[in-house]
């Protein structure tokens, strides 16, 4: 977070010849930017975007209610290379996570191939999030947030998430607390977490595709 604040201070330092605001939507959620021209061919911008999305996840042994929460604060620099086309780089404070809550199928749970009744499970919940809270961003784009008048702008790039971290907590129900079956459940839950981890292990970059409209002053 300190790095982003430092970049933000650089963006606002000095005199800006043009300022604009933009509204956008895309793979990082819905949000906006404040942009300013720093020197010829170089703009800086600060942005925020977020999204809440719920869905059922049923491609593992356990069915989950998933809740995706995305919050991204960005500090970017745009370098114009040819007219409205530009190169963009910077940092994103990425607070993105998927929280999951397990639910029974036909009154049972299956962890690591073993079936447990709903009474044998107290609760099952987990979380998936990126390893890099501060994620470098690299991309290309079209249009300037700091451009005069009403304009279109777009970004295409990647946030370097650095992989994912997973957690899964399964509590034994009152029917099996203190029994060998409870110990077995914990082992099966850890194996289920590893399966979940394998599914998201390749998540090292987050694709960024955003489009929006700007108003410059």
mmCIF file with all atom_site columns, C-alpha atoms in Angstrom:
data_model
loop_
_atom_site.group_PDB
_atom_site.id
_atom_site.type_symbol
_atom_site.label_atom_id
_atom_site.label_alt_id
_atom_site.label_comp_id
_atom_site.label_asym_id
_atom_site.label_entity_id
_atom_site.label_seq_id
_atom_site.pdbx_PDB_ins_code
_atom_site.Cartn_x
_atom_site.Cartn_y
_atom_site.Cartn_z
_atom_site.occupancy
_atom_site.B_iso_or_equiv
_atom_site.pdbx_formal_charge
_atom_site.auth_seq_id
_atom_site.auth_comp_id
_atom_site.auth_asym_id
_atom_site.auth_atom_id
_atom_site.pdbx_PDB_model_num
ATOM 1   C CA . UNK A 1 1   ? 0.000   0.000   0.000   1.00 0.00 ? 1   UNK A CA 1
ATOM 2   C CA . UNK A 1 2   ? 2.913   2.372   0.749   1.00 0.00 ? 2   UNK A CA 1
ATOM 3   C CA . UNK A 1 3   ? 4.181   1.878   -2.805  1.00 0.00 ? 3   UNK A CA 1
ATOM 4   C CA . UNK A 1 4   ? 0.832   2.922   -4.258  1.00 0.00 ? 4   UNK A CA 1
ATOM 5   C CA . UNK A 1 5   ? 0.707   6.020   -2.053  1.00 0.00 ? 5   UNK A CA 1
ATOM 6   C CA . UNK A 1 6   ? 4.197   6.941   -3.248  1.00 0.00 ? 6   UNK A CA 1
ATOM 7   C CA . UNK A 1 7   ? 3.186   6.539   -6.886  1.00 0.00 ? 7   UNK A CA 1
ATOM 8   C CA . UNK A 1 8   ? 0.041   8.576   -6.234  1.00 0.00 ? 8   UNK A CA 1
ATOM 9   C CA . UNK A 1 9   ? 2.149   11.409  -4.843  1.00 0.00 ? 9   UNK A CA 1
ATOM 10  C CA . UNK A 1 10  ? 4.277   11.372  -7.985  1.00 0.00 ? 10  UNK A CA 1
ATOM 11  C CA . UNK A 1 11  ? 1.169   11.545  -10.130 1.00 0.00 ? 11  UNK A CA 1
ATOM 12  C CA . UNK A 1 12  ? -0.123  14.686  -8.490  1.00 0.00 ? 12  UNK A CA 1
ATOM 13  C CA . UNK A 1 13  ? 3.263   16.375  -8.224  1.00 0.00 ? 13  UNK A CA 1
ATOM 14  C CA . UNK A 1 14  ? 3.907   19.251  -10.577 1.00 0.00 ? 14  UNK A CA 1
ATOM 15  C CA . UNK A 1 15  ? 1.428   21.062  -12.777 1.00 0.00 ? 15  UNK A CA 1
ATOM 16  C CA . UNK A 1 16  ? -1.069  19.171  -14.896 1.00 0.00 ? 16  UNK A CA 1
ATOM 17  C CA . UNK A 1 17  ? -2.189  20.738  -18.152 1.00 0.00 ? 17  UNK A CA 1
ATOM 18  C CA . UNK A 1 18  ? -5.346  18.624  -18.471 1.00 0.00 ? 18  UNK A CA 1
ATOM 19  C CA . UNK A 1 19  ? -7.553  16.689  -16.091 1.00 0.00 ? 19  UNK A CA 1
ATOM 20  C CA . UNK A 1 20  ? -10.357 14.233  -16.770 1.00 0.00 ? 20  UNK A CA 1
ATOM 21  C CA . UNK A 1 21  ? -12.540 11.605  -15.169 1.00 0.00 ? 21  UNK A CA 1
ATOM 22  C CA . UNK A 1 22  ? -13.645 8.292   -16.607 1.00 0.00 ? 22  UNK A CA 1
ATOM 23  C CA . UNK A 1 23  ? -16.255 5.645   -15.887 1.00 0.00 ? 23  UNK A CA 1
ATOM 24  C CA . UNK A 1 24  ? -15.444 2.064   -16.913 1.00 0.00 ? 24  UNK A CA 1
ATOM 25  C CA . UNK A 1 25  ? -16.453 -1.569  -16.632 1.00 0.00 ? 25  UNK A CA 1
ATOM 26  C CA . UNK A 1 26  ? -14.682 -4.832  -17.300 1.00 0.00 ? 26  UNK A CA 1
ATOM 27  C CA . UNK A 1 27  ? -12.887 -7.780  -15.749 1.00 0.00 ? 27  UNK A CA 1
ATOM 28  C CA . UNK A 1 28  ? -11.810 -5.785  -12.683 1.00 0.00 ? 28  UNK A CA 1
ATOM 29  C CA . UNK A 1 29  ? -15.375 -4.683  -11.945 1.00 0.00 ? 29  UNK A CA 1
ATOM 30  C CA . UNK A 1 30  ? -17.146 -1.363  -12.328 1.00 0.00 ? 30  UNK A CA 1
ATOM 31  C CA . UNK A 1 31  ? -15.395 1.856   -11.390 1.00 0.00 ? 31  UNK A CA 1
ATOM 32  C CA . UNK A 1 32  ? -13.644 4.951   -12.597 1.00 0.00 ? 32  UNK A CA 1
ATOM 33  C CA . UNK A 1 33  ? -10.433 6.909   -13.021 1.00 0.00 ? 33  UNK A CA 1
ATOM 34  C CA . UNK A 1 34  ? -9.123  10.403  -12.450 1.00 0.00 ? 34  UNK A CA 1
ATOM 35  C CA . UNK A 1 35  ? -6.443  11.263  -14.995 1.00 0.00 ? 35  UNK A CA 1
ATOM 36  C CA . UNK A 1 36  ? -4.055  14.141  -15.504 1.00 0.00 ? 36  UNK A CA 1
ATOM 37  C CA . UNK A 1 37  ? -1.494  15.107  -18.109 1.00 0.00 ? 37  UNK A CA 1
ATOM 38  C CA . UNK A 1 38  ? 1.957   15.244  -16.502 1.00 0.00 ? 38  UNK A CA 1
ATOM 39  C CA . UNK A 1 39  ? 4.179   16.093  -19.459 1.00 0.00 ? 39  UNK A CA 1
ATOM 40  C CA . UNK A 1 40  ? 3.687   15.776  -23.210 1.00 0.00 ? 40  UNK A CA 1
ATOM 41  C CA . UNK A 1 41  ? 2.906   12.134  -24.120 1.00 0.00 ? 41  UNK A CA 1
ATOM 42  C CA . UNK A 1 42  ? 2.706   11.084  -20.443 1.00 0.00 ? 42  UNK A CA 1
ATOM 43  C CA . UNK A 1 43  ? -0.453  10.895  -18.301 1.00 0.00 ? 43  UNK A CA 1
ATOM 44  C CA . UNK A 1 44  ? -1.011  9.626   -14.784 1.00 0.00 ? 44  UNK A CA 1
ATOM 45  C CA . UNK A 1 45  ? -4.242  8.277   -13.346 1.00 0.00 ? 45  UNK A CA 1
ATOM 46  C CA . UNK A 1 46  ? -5.711  6.916   -10.155 1.00 0.00 ? 46  UNK A CA 1
ATOM 47  C CA . UNK A 1 47  ? -8.562  4.448   -10.347 1.00 0.00 ? 47  UNK A CA 1
ATOM 48  C CA . UNK A 1 48  ? -10.887 2.247   -8.359  1.00 0.00 ? 48  UNK A CA 1
ATOM 49  C CA . UNK A 1 49  ? -13.126 -0.647  -9.375  1.00 0.00 ? 49  UNK A CA 1
ATOM 50  C CA . UNK A 1 50  ? -15.154 -3.286  -7.592  1.00 0.00 ? 50  UNK A CA 1
ATOM 51  C CA . UNK A 1 51  ? -17.593 -6.122  -8.088  1.00 0.00 ? 51  UNK A CA 1
ATOM 52  C CA . UNK A 1 52  ? -19.688 -8.528  -6.021  1.00 0.00 ? 52  UNK A CA 1
ATOM 53  C CA . UNK A 1 53  ? -20.789 -11.734 -7.736  1.00 0.00 ? 53  UNK A CA 1
ATOM 54  C CA . UNK A 1 54  ? -22.405 -14.902 -6.376  1.00 0.00 ? 54  UNK A CA 1
ATOM 55  C CA . UNK A 1 55  ? -22.498 -18.307 -8.038  1.00 0.00 ? 55  UNK A CA 1
ATOM 56  C CA . UNK A 1 56  ? -22.670 -22.027 -7.232  1.00 0.00 ? 56  UNK A CA 1
ATOM 57  C CA . UNK A 1 57  ? -19.444 -24.002 -7.683  1.00 0.00 ? 57  UNK A CA 1
ATOM 58  C CA . UNK A 1 58  ? -19.996 -27.710 -8.229  1.00 0.00 ? 58  UNK A CA 1
ATOM 59  C CA . UNK A 1 59  ? -16.955 -28.972 -10.133 1.00 0.00 ? 59  UNK A CA 1
ATOM 60  C CA . UNK A 1 60  ? -15.328 -30.533 -7.036  1.00 0.00 ? 60  UNK A CA 1
ATOM 61  C CA . UNK A 1 61  ? -16.552 -33.292 -4.693  1.00 0.00 ? 61  UNK A CA 1
ATOM 62  C CA . UNK A 1 62  ? -18.316 -30.632 -2.614  1.00 0.00 ? 62  UNK A CA 1
ATOM 63  C CA . UNK A 1 63  ? -20.895 -28.134 -3.856  1.00 0.00 ? 63  UNK A CA 1
ATOM 64  C CA . UNK A 1 64  ? -20.176 -24.581 -2.727  1.00 0.00 ? 64  UNK A CA 1
ATOM 65  C CA . UNK A 1 65  ? -21.994 -21.284 -2.606  1.00 0.00 ? 65  UNK A CA 1
ATOM 66  C CA . UNK A 1 66  ? -19.344 -18.888 -3.894  1.00 0.00 ? 66  UNK A CA 1
ATOM 67  C CA . UNK A 1 67  ? -19.165 -15.141 -3.248  1.00 0.00 ? 67  UNK A CA 1
ATOM 68  C CA . UNK A 1 68  ? -16.640 -13.199 -5.329  1.00 0.00 ? 68  UNK A CA 1
ATOM 69  C CA . UNK A 1 69  ? -15.613 -9.809  -3.929  1.00 0.00 ? 69  UNK A CA 1
ATOM 70  C CA . UNK A 1 70  ? -13.299 -7.588  -5.975  1.00 0.00 ? 70  UNK A CA 1
ATOM 71  C CA . UNK A 1 71  ? -11.778 -4.290  -4.849  1.00 0.00 ? 71  UNK A CA 1
ATOM 72  C CA . UNK A 1 72  ? -8.962  -2.755  -6.920  1.00 0.00 ? 72  UNK A CA 1
ATOM 73  C CA . UNK A 1 73  ? -7.222  0.586   -6.401  1.00 0.00 ? 73  UNK A CA 1
ATOM 74  C CA . UNK A 1 74  ? -4.765  1.475   -9.177  1.00 0.00 ? 74  UNK A CA 1
ATOM 75  C CA . UNK A 1 75  ? -1.997  4.009   -9.783  1.00 0.00 ? 75  UNK A CA 1
ATOM 76  C CA . UNK A 1 76  ? -1.026  3.945   -13.463 1.00 0.00 ? 76  UNK A CA 1
ATOM 77  C CA . UNK A 1 77  ? 1.087   5.851   -15.967 1.00 0.00 ? 77  UNK A CA 1
ATOM 78  C CA . UNK A 1 78  ? 0.043   6.072   -19.640 1.00 0.00 ? 78  UNK A CA 1
ATOM 79  C CA . UNK A 1 79  ? 2.668   6.689   -22.319 1.00 0.00 ? 79  UNK A CA 1
ATOM 80  C CA . UNK A 1 80  ? 1.317   7.710   -25.728 1.00 0.00 ? 80  UNK A CA 1
ATOM 81  C CA . UNK A 1 81  ? 3.127   5.903   -28.529 1.00 0.00 ? 81  UNK A CA 1
ATOM 82  C CA . UNK A 1 82  ? 1.011   6.745   -31.599 1.00 0.00 ? 82  UNK A CA 1
ATOM 83  C CA . UNK A 1 83  ? -1.943  9.099   -31.402 1.00 0.00 ? 83  UNK A CA 1
ATOM 84  C CA . UNK A 1 84  ? -4.541  7.651   -29.016 1.00 0.00 ? 84  UNK A CA 1
ATOM 85  C CA . UNK A 1 85  ? -2.652  4.355   -28.614 1.00 0.00 ? 85  UNK A CA 1
ATOM 86  C CA . UNK A 1 86  ? -0.582  3.973   -25.464 1.00 0.00 ? 86  UNK A CA 1
ATOM 87  C CA . UNK A 1 87  ? 1.453   1.743   -23.193 1.00 0.00 ? 87  UNK A CA 1
ATOM 88  C CA . UNK A 1 88  ? 0.382   1.533   -19.546 1.00 0.00 ? 88  UNK A CA 1
ATOM 89  C CA . UNK A 1 89  ? 2.166   0.397   -16.407 1.00 0.00 ? 89  UNK A CA 1
ATOM 90  C CA . UNK A 1 90  ? 1.756   0.760   -12.669 1.00 0.00 ? 90  UNK A CA 1
ATOM 91  C CA . UNK A 1 91  ? 0.603   -0.885  -9.477  1.00 0.00 ? 91  UNK A CA 1
ATOM 92  C CA . UNK A 1 92  ? -2.756  -2.200  -8.318  1.00 0.00 ? 92  UNK A CA 1
ATOM 93  C CA . UNK A 1 93  ? -3.773  -2.746  -4.716  1.00 0.00 ? 93  UNK A CA 1
ATOM 94  C CA . UNK A 1 94  ? -5.778  -5.912  -5.383  1.00 0.00 ? 94  UNK A CA 1
ATOM 95  C CA . UNK A 1 95  ? -8.156  -6.989  -2.624  1.00 0.00 ? 95  UNK A CA 1
ATOM 96  C CA . UNK A 1 96  ? -9.893  -9.767  -4.542  1.00 0.00 ? 96  UNK A CA 1
ATOM 97  C CA . UNK A 1 97  ? -11.179 -12.929 -2.921  1.00 0.00 ? 97  UNK A CA 1
ATOM 98  C CA . UNK A 1 98  ? -13.631 -15.761 -3.452  1.00 0.00 ? 98  UNK A CA 1
ATOM 99  C CA . UNK A 1 99  ? -15.327 -17.032 -0.305  1.00 0.00 ? 99  UNK A CA 1
ATOM 100 C CA . UNK A 1 100 ? -17.052 -20.415 -0.444  1.00 0.00 ? 100 UNK A CA 1
ATOM 101 C CA . UNK A 1 101 ? -19.503 -22.166 1.866   1.00 0.00 ? 101 UNK A CA 1
ATOM 102 C CA . UNK A 1 102 ? -20.079 -25.890 1.423   1.00 0.00 ? 102 UNK A CA 1
ATOM 103 C CA . UNK A 1 103 ? -23.606 -27.247 1.268   1.00 0.00 ? 103 UNK A CA 1
ATOM 104 C CA . UNK A 1 104 ? -24.893 -30.834 1.231   1.00 0.00 ? 104 UNK A CA 1
ATOM 105 C CA . UNK A 1 105 ? -26.062 -32.654 -1.867  1.00 0.00 ? 105 UNK A CA 1
ATOM 106 C CA . UNK A 1 106 ? -29.104 -34.762 -1.064  1.00 0.00 ? 106 UNK A CA 1
ATOM 107 C CA . UNK A 1 107 ? -28.297 -34.476 2.637   1.00 0.00 ? 107 UNK A CA 1
ATOM 108 C CA . UNK A 1 108 ? -24.641 -35.542 2.355   1.00 0.00 ? 108 UNK A CA 1
ATOM 109 C CA . UNK A 1 109 ? -21.174 -34.107 1.794   1.00 0.00 ? 109 UNK A CA 1
ATOM 110 C CA . UNK A 1 110 ? -18.369 -35.830 -0.080  1.00 0.00 ? 110 UNK A CA 1
ATOM 111 C CA . UNK A 1 111 ? -14.783 -34.993 0.863   1.00 0.00 ? 111 UNK A CA 1
ATOM 112 C CA . UNK A 1 112 ? -11.957 -36.830 -0.881  1.00 0.00 ? 112 UNK A CA 1
ATOM 113 C CA . UNK A 1 113 ? -14.355 -39.518 -2.091  1.00 0.00 ? 113 UNK A CA 1
ATOM 114 C CA . UNK A 1 114 ? -15.813 -40.231 1.368   1.00 0.00 ? 114 UNK A CA 1
ATOM 115 C CA . UNK A 1 115 ? -19.442 -39.450 2.134   1.00 0.00 ? 115 UNK A CA 1
ATOM 116 C CA . UNK A 1 116 ? -20.550 -37.750 5.339   1.00 0.00 ? 116 UNK A CA 1
ATOM 117 C CA . UNK A 1 117 ? -24.068 -36.948 6.459   1.00 0.00 ? 117 UNK A CA 1
ATOM 118 C CA . UNK A 1 118 ? -25.091 -33.357 7.110   1.00 0.00 ? 118 UNK A CA 1
ATOM 119 C CA . UNK A 1 119 ? -25.241 -34.174 10.845  1.00 0.00 ? 119 UNK A CA 1
ATOM 120 C CA . UNK A 1 120 ? -21.565 -35.174 10.761  1.00 0.00 ? 120 UNK A CA 1
ATOM 121 C CA . UNK A 1 121 ? -20.502 -31.804 9.349   1.00 0.00 ? 121 UNK A CA 1
ATOM 122 C CA . UNK A 1 122 ? -20.698 -28.697 11.494  1.00 0.00 ? 122 UNK A CA 1
ATOM 123 C CA . UNK A 1 123 ? -19.668 -26.255 8.761   1.00 0.00 ? 123 UNK A CA 1
ATOM 124 C CA . UNK A 1 124 ? -17.467 -26.079 5.682   1.00 0.00 ? 124 UNK A CA 1
ATOM 125 C CA . UNK A 1 125 ? -16.041 -22.808 4.394   1.00 0.00 ? 125 UNK A CA 1
ATOM 126 C CA . UNK A 1 126 ? -13.018 -21.588 2.489   1.00 0.00 ? 126 UNK A CA 1
ATOM 127 C CA . UNK A 1 127 ? -11.367 -18.739 0.656   1.00 0.00 ? 127 UNK A CA 1
ATOM 128 C CA . UNK A 1 128 ? -9.314  -18.211 -2.492  1.00 0.00 ? 128 UNK A CA 1
ATOM 129 C CA . UNK A 1 129 ? -7.313  -15.021 -3.053  1.00 0.00 ? 129 UNK A CA 1
ATOM 130 C CA . UNK A 1 130 ? -4.290  -13.800 -4.978  1.00 0.00 ? 130 UNK A CA 1
ATOM 131 C CA . UNK A 1 131 ? -0.850  -14.003 -3.390  1.00 0.00 ? 131 UNK A CA 1
ATOM 132 C CA . UNK A 1 132 ? 0.146   -10.480 -4.446  1.00 0.00 ? 132 UNK A CA 1
ATOM 133 C CA . UNK A 1 133 ? -1.830  -7.792  -2.649  1.00 0.00 ? 133 UNK A CA 1
ATOM 134 C CA . UNK A 1 134 ? 0.263   -5.241  -4.544  1.00 0.00 ? 134 UNK A CA 1
ATOM 135 C CA . UNK A 1 135 ? 0.082   -6.446  -8.145  1.00 0.00 ? 135 UNK A CA 1
ATOM 136 C CA . UNK A 1 136 ? 2.169   -4.942  -10.959 1.00 0.00 ? 136 UNK A CA 1
ATOM 137 C CA . UNK A 1 137 ? 0.138   -4.033  -14.046 1.00 0.00 ? 137 UNK A CA 1
ATOM 138 C CA . UNK A 1 138 ? 1.287   -4.005  -17.672 1.00 0.00 ? 138 UNK A CA 1
ATOM 139 C CA . UNK A 1 139 ? -0.870  -3.320  -20.683 1.00 0.00 ? 139 UNK A CA 1
ATOM 140 C CA . UNK A 1 140 ? -1.788  -1.369  -23.762 1.00 0.00 ? 140 UNK A CA 1
ATOM 141 C CA . UNK A 1 141 ? -4.687  0.970   -24.268 1.00 0.00 ? 141 UNK A CA 1
ATOM 142 C CA . UNK A 1 142 ? -6.599  3.434   -26.370 1.00 0.00 ? 142 UNK A CA 1
ATOM 143 C CA . UNK A 1 143 ? -7.650  6.933   -25.400 1.00 0.00 ? 143 UNK A CA 1
ATOM 144 C CA . UNK A 1 144 ? -6.677  9.272   -22.590 1.00 0.00 ? 144 UNK A CA 1
ATOM 145 C CA . UNK A 1 145 ? -8.647  9.885   -19.419 1.00 0.00 ? 145 UNK A CA 1
ATOM 146 C CA . UNK A 1 146 ? -7.098  13.362  -19.352 1.00 0.00 ? 146 UNK A CA 1
ATOM 147 C CA . UNK A 1 147 ? -8.101  14.149  -22.948 1.00 0.00 ? 147 UNK A CA 1
ATOM 148 C CA . UNK A 1 148 ? -10.366 17.140  -23.552 1.00 0.00 ? 148 UNK A CA 1
ATOM 149 C CA . UNK A 1 149 ? -14.076 16.600  -24.179 1.00 0.00 ? 149 UNK A CA 1
ATOM 150 C CA . UNK A 1 150 ? -16.025 13.339  -24.154 1.00 0.00 ? 150 UNK A CA 1
ATOM 151 C CA . UNK A 1 151 ? -14.043 10.338  -25.357 1.00 0.00 ? 151 UNK A CA 1
ATOM 152 C CA . UNK A 1 152 ? -13.901 6.543   -25.369 1.00 0.00 ? 152 UNK A CA 1
ATOM 153 C CA . UNK A 1 153 ? -11.051 4.686   -23.656 1.00 0.00 ? 153 UNK A CA 1
ATOM 154 C CA . UNK A 1 154 ? -10.052 1.056   -23.282 1.00 0.00 ? 154 UNK A CA 1
ATOM 155 C CA . UNK A 1 155 ? -7.424  -1.024  -21.497 1.00 0.00 ? 155 UNK A CA 1
ATOM 156 C CA . UNK A 1 156 ? -6.053  -4.470  -22.297 1.00 0.00 ? 156 UNK A CA 1
ATOM 157 C CA . UNK A 1 157 ? -3.449  -5.932  -19.976 1.00 0.00 ? 157 UNK A CA 1
ATOM 158 C CA . UNK A 1 158 ? -2.614  -8.171  -17.043 1.00 0.00 ? 158 UNK A CA 1
ATOM 159 C CA . UNK A 1 159 ? -2.291  -7.871  -13.285 1.00 0.00 ? 159 UNK A CA 1
ATOM 160 C CA . UNK A 1 160 ? 0.492   -10.107 -11.966 1.00 0.00 ? 160 UNK A CA 1
ATOM 161 C CA . UNK A 1 161 ? -1.360  -11.893 -9.162  1.00 0.00 ? 161 UNK A CA 1
ATOM 162 C CA . UNK A 1 162 ? 1.552   -14.232 -8.386  1.00 0.00 ? 162 UNK A CA 1
ATOM 163 C CA . UNK A 1 163 ? -0.638  -17.301 -7.939  1.00 0.00 ? 163 UNK A CA 1
ATOM 164 C CA . UNK A 1 164 ? -3.390  -18.007 -5.426  1.00 0.00 ? 164 UNK A CA 1
ATOM 165 C CA . UNK A 1 165 ? -3.750  -18.948 -1.780  1.00 0.00 ? 165 UNK A CA 1
ATOM 166 C CA . UNK A 1 166 ? -6.527  -21.274 -0.635  1.00 0.00 ? 166 UNK A CA 1
ATOM 167 C CA . UNK A 1 167 ? -7.974  -22.181 2.732   1.00 0.00 ? 167 UNK A CA 1
ATOM 168 C CA . UNK A 1 168 ? -10.689 -24.670 3.692   1.00 0.00 ? 168 UNK A CA 1
ATOM 169 C CA . UNK A 1 169 ? -12.058 -25.192 7.189   1.00 0.00 ? 169 UNK A CA 1
ATOM 170 C CA . UNK A 1 170 ? -14.391 -28.094 7.953   1.00 0.00 ? 170 UNK A CA 1
ATOM 171 C CA . UNK A 1 171 ? -15.741 -28.504 11.480  1.00 0.00 ? 171 UNK A CA 1
ATOM 172 C CA . UNK A 1 172 ? -16.967 -31.839 12.765  1.00 0.00 ? 172 UNK A CA 1
ATOM 173 C CA . UNK A 1 173 ? -20.636 -32.068 13.660  1.00 0.00 ? 173 UNK A CA 1
ATOM 174 C CA . UNK A 1 174 ? -21.824 -33.092 17.107  1.00 0.00 ? 174 UNK A CA 1
ATOM 175 C CA . UNK A 1 175 ? -22.402 -36.648 15.866  1.00 0.00 ? 175 UNK A CA 1
ATOM 176 C CA . UNK A 1 176 ? -18.668 -37.344 15.395  1.00 0.00 ? 176 UNK A CA 1
ATOM 177 C CA . UNK A 1 177 ? -16.789 -34.853 17.601  1.00 0.00 ? 177 UNK A CA 1
ATOM 178 C CA . UNK A 1 178 ? -13.981 -36.646 19.442  1.00 0.00 ? 178 UNK A CA 1
ATOM 179 C CA . UNK A 1 179 ? -14.191 -39.794 17.319  1.00 0.00 ? 179 UNK A CA 1
ATOM 180 C CA . UNK A 1 180 ? -11.743 -41.290 14.784  1.00 0.00 ? 180 UNK A CA 1
ATOM 181 C CA . UNK A 1 181 ? -14.244 -40.303 12.098  1.00 0.00 ? 181 UNK A CA 1
ATOM 182 C CA . UNK A 1 182 ? -13.674 -36.650 12.989  1.00 0.00 ? 182 UNK A CA 1
ATOM 183 C CA . UNK A 1 183 ? -9.921  -37.144 12.529  1.00 0.00 ? 183 UNK A CA 1
ATOM 184 C CA . UNK A 1 184 ? -10.570 -38.777 9.166   1.00 0.00 ? 184 UNK A CA 1
ATOM 185 C CA . UNK A 1 185 ? -12.806 -35.886 8.149   1.00 0.00 ? 185 UNK A CA 1
ATOM 186 C CA . UNK A 1 186 ? -10.019 -33.394 8.840   1.00 0.00 ? 186 UNK A CA 1
ATOM 187 C CA . UNK A 1 187 ? -7.630  -35.401 6.653   1.00 0.00 ? 187 UNK A CA 1
ATOM 188 C CA . UNK A 1 188 ? -10.211 -35.606 3.874   1.00 0.00 ? 188 UNK A CA 1
ATOM 189 C CA . UNK A 1 189 ? -10.879 -31.875 4.140   1.00 0.00 ? 189 UNK A CA 1
ATOM 190 C CA . UNK A 1 190 ? -7.177  -31.116 3.733   1.00 0.00 ? 190 UNK A CA 1
ATOM 191 C CA . UNK A 1 191 ? -7.090  -33.293 0.614   1.00 0.00 ? 191 UNK A CA 1
ATOM 192 C CA . UNK A 1 192 ? -10.130 -31.424 -0.695  1.00 0.00 ? 192 UNK A CA 1
ATOM 193 C CA . UNK A 1 193 ? -8.282  -28.148 -0.083  1.00 0.00 ? 193 UNK A CA 1
ATOM 194 C CA . UNK A 1 194 ? -5.341  -29.449 -2.100  1.00 0.00 ? 194 UNK A CA 1
ATOM 195 C CA . UNK A 1 195 ? -7.695  -30.278 -4.970  1.00 0.00 ? 195 UNK A CA 1
ATOM 196 C CA . UNK A 1 196 ? -9.063  -26.752 -4.811  1.00 0.00 ? 196 UNK A CA 1
ATOM 197 C CA . UNK A 1 197 ? -5.514  -25.400 -4.695  1.00 0.00 ? 197 UNK A CA 1
ATOM 198 C CA . UNK A 1 198 ? -4.594  -27.416 -7.800  1.00 0.00 ? 198 UNK A CA 1
ATOM 199 C CA . UNK A 1 199 ? -7.529  -25.913 -9.687  1.00 0.00 ? 199 UNK A CA 1
ATOM 200 C CA . UNK A 1 200 ? -6.348  -22.355 -9.064  1.00 0.00 ? 200 UNK A CA 1
ATOM 201 C CA . UNK A 1 201 ? -2.570  -22.928 -9.007  1.00 0.00 ? 201 UNK A CA 1
ATOM 202 C CA . UNK A 1 202 ? -2.206  -21.609 -12.545 1.00 0.00 ? 202 UNK A CA 1
ATOM 203 C CA . UNK A 1 203 ? -3.812  -18.293 -11.629 1.00 0.00 ? 203 UNK A CA 1
ATOM 204 C CA . UNK A 1 204 ? -0.659  -16.179 -11.848 1.00 0.00 ? 204 UNK A CA 1
ATOM 205 C CA . UNK A 1 205 ? -2.062  -13.340 -13.948 1.00 0.00 ? 205 UNK A CA 1
ATOM 206 C CA . UNK A 1 206 ? -5.470  -11.685 -13.996 1.00 0.00 ? 206 UNK A CA 1
ATOM 207 C CA . UNK A 1 207 ? -6.573  -10.571 -17.468 1.00 0.00 ? 207 UNK A CA 1
ATOM 208 C CA . UNK A 1 208 ? -7.710  -6.957  -17.583 1.00 0.00 ? 208 UNK A CA 1
ATOM 209 C CA . UNK A 1 209 ? -10.183 -5.834  -20.235 1.00 0.00 ? 209 UNK A CA 1
ATOM 210 C CA . UNK A 1 210 ? -11.886 -2.537  -19.452 1.00 0.00 ? 210 UNK A CA 1
ATOM 211 C CA . UNK A 1 211 ? -13.833 -0.072  -21.577 1.00 0.00 ? 211 UNK A CA 1
ATOM 212 C CA . UNK A 1 212 ? -15.194 3.293   -20.550 1.00 0.00 ? 212 UNK A CA 1
ATOM 213 C CA . UNK A 1 213 ? -16.100 6.889   -21.300 1.00 0.00 ? 213 UNK A CA 1
ATOM 214 C CA . UNK A 1 214 ? -14.110 9.942   -20.226 1.00 0.00 ? 214 UNK A CA 1
ATOM 215 C CA . UNK A 1 215 ? -14.907 13.610  -19.725 1.00 0.00 ? 215 UNK A CA 1
ATOM 216 C CA . UNK A 1 216 ? -11.876 15.901  -19.904 1.00 0.00 ? 216 UNK A CA 1
ATOM 217 C CA . UNK A 1 217 ? -11.502 19.500  -18.760 1.00 0.00 ? 217 UNK A CA 1
#
